[in-house]
Amino acid sequence: MSHDCSRPIGDAGTYAFDARGVAKRFRHAAIFGALSALMPGETMRFCNDHDPIPLLHQIGDHFGDKIKMAYISREPGEIVIDFLVAA
């Protein structure tokens, strides 16, 4: 099932973050800032054009078990990951 990152998310407590629109030099700082701003139970739906494996390791190292990650789409050119803040 394909996800269109240009469409708003209807789920309460789920916030879109389209990394493709953020300059590369600011991208990681913006992602970490957005994740830090989430409250327990909230989700950031992350969209990107490539699978950010090194970033996922950095997020895991920084946040530990506080952030749960789940792929929504892992198609070439369309990576969508939900980052849920554990309650």
Protein backbone atom coordinates (compact mmCIF):
# COMPACT_ATOMS: atom_id res chain seq x y z
CA MET A 1 0.00 0.00 0.00
CA SER A 2 1.44 3.34 -1.07
CA HIS A 3 1.45 6.41 1.13
CA ASP A 4 1.23 9.92 -0.31
CA CYS A 5 3.35 12.18 1.91
CA SER A 6 1.85 15.28 0.31
CA ARG A 7 -1.56 14.53 1.87
CA PRO A 8 -2.34 15.46 5.48
CA ILE A 9 -2.65 12.71 8.06
CA GLY A 10 -6.08 12.28 9.59
CA ASP A 11 -5.01 10.44 12.72
CA ALA A 12 -4.97 12.59 15.85
CA GLY A 13 -1.51 12.56 17.40
CA THR A 14 0.26 11.71 14.12
CA TYR A 15 2.37 14.47 12.57
CA ALA A 16 3.91 14.43 9.10
CA PHE A 17 7.60 15.14 8.59
CA ASP A 18 8.63 15.19 4.92
CA ALA A 19 12.43 15.18 4.99
CA ARG A 20 12.60 15.75 1.23
CA GLY A 21 11.72 19.42 1.77
CA VAL A 22 14.48 20.08 4.33
CA ALA A 23 17.96 21.11 3.19
CA LYS A 24 20.40 18.22 3.71
CA ARG A 25 22.66 20.20 6.03
CA PHE A 26 19.73 20.82 8.42
CA ARG A 27 17.90 17.51 8.00
CA HIS A 28 19.24 15.49 10.96
CA ALA A 29 18.95 18.41 13.38
CA ALA A 30 15.36 19.03 12.24
CA ILE A 31 14.45 15.35 12.65
CA PHE A 32 15.95 15.14 16.14
CA GLY A 33 14.22 18.38 17.11
CA ALA A 34 10.86 17.12 15.85
CA LEU A 35 11.23 13.81 17.68
CA SER A 36 12.20 15.63 20.89
CA ALA A 37 9.06 17.77 20.65
CA LEU A 38 6.68 14.79 20.55
CA MET A 39 4.74 13.83 23.65
CA PRO A 40 4.22 10.21 24.80
CA GLY A 41 1.72 8.48 22.53
CA GLU A 42 2.35 10.82 19.58
CA THR A 43 3.76 9.70 16.24
CA MET A 44 5.89 11.39 13.60
CA ARG A 45 5.28 9.98 10.12
CA PHE A 46 8.62 10.44 8.36
CA CYS A 47 8.82 10.53 4.55
CA ASN A 48 12.06 10.34 2.57
CA ASP A 49 13.38 9.35 -0.85
CA HIS A 50 15.90 6.85 0.55
CA ASP A 51 16.14 4.45 3.49
CA PRO A 52 18.05 6.36 6.22
CA ILE A 53 19.72 3.39 7.92
CA PRO A 54 22.55 5.42 9.59
CA LEU A 55 19.98 7.94 10.86
CA LEU A 56 17.85 5.14 12.33
CA HIS A 57 20.88 3.89 14.27
CA GLN A 58 21.56 7.42 15.54
CA ILE A 59 17.93 7.79 16.65
CA GLY A 60 18.10 4.43 18.43
CA ASP A 61 21.34 5.39 20.16
CA HIS A 62 19.99 8.79 21.23
CA PHE A 63 16.42 7.93 22.26
CA GLY A 64 16.76 4.25 23.17
CA ASP A 65 13.43 2.55 23.90
CA LYS A 66 11.59 5.90 24.04
CA ILE A 67 11.06 5.85 20.25
CA LYS A 68 9.50 2.89 18.44
CA MET A 69 10.04 2.68 14.65
CA ALA A 70 7.79 0.97 12.10
CA TYR A 71 8.06 1.08 8.30
CA ILE A 72 4.84 2.04 6.53
CA SER A 73 6.42 1.91 3.06
CA ARG A 74 9.86 0.70 2.02
CA GLU A 75 9.59 1.07 -1.75
CA PRO A 76 12.49 2.54 -3.76
CA GLY A 77 12.12 6.31 -3.70
CA GLU A 78 9.31 6.16 -1.13
CA ILE A 79 10.33 5.47 2.43
CA VAL A 80 7.72 6.12 5.11
CA ILE A 81 8.48 5.37 8.77
CA ASP A 82 6.32 5.97 11.83
CA PHE A 83 8.23 7.05 14.93
CA LEU A 84 6.06 6.54 18.02
CA VAL A 85 7.00 7.99 21.39
CA ALA A 86 6.46 5.29 23.98
CA ALA A 87 4.11 6.14 26.82
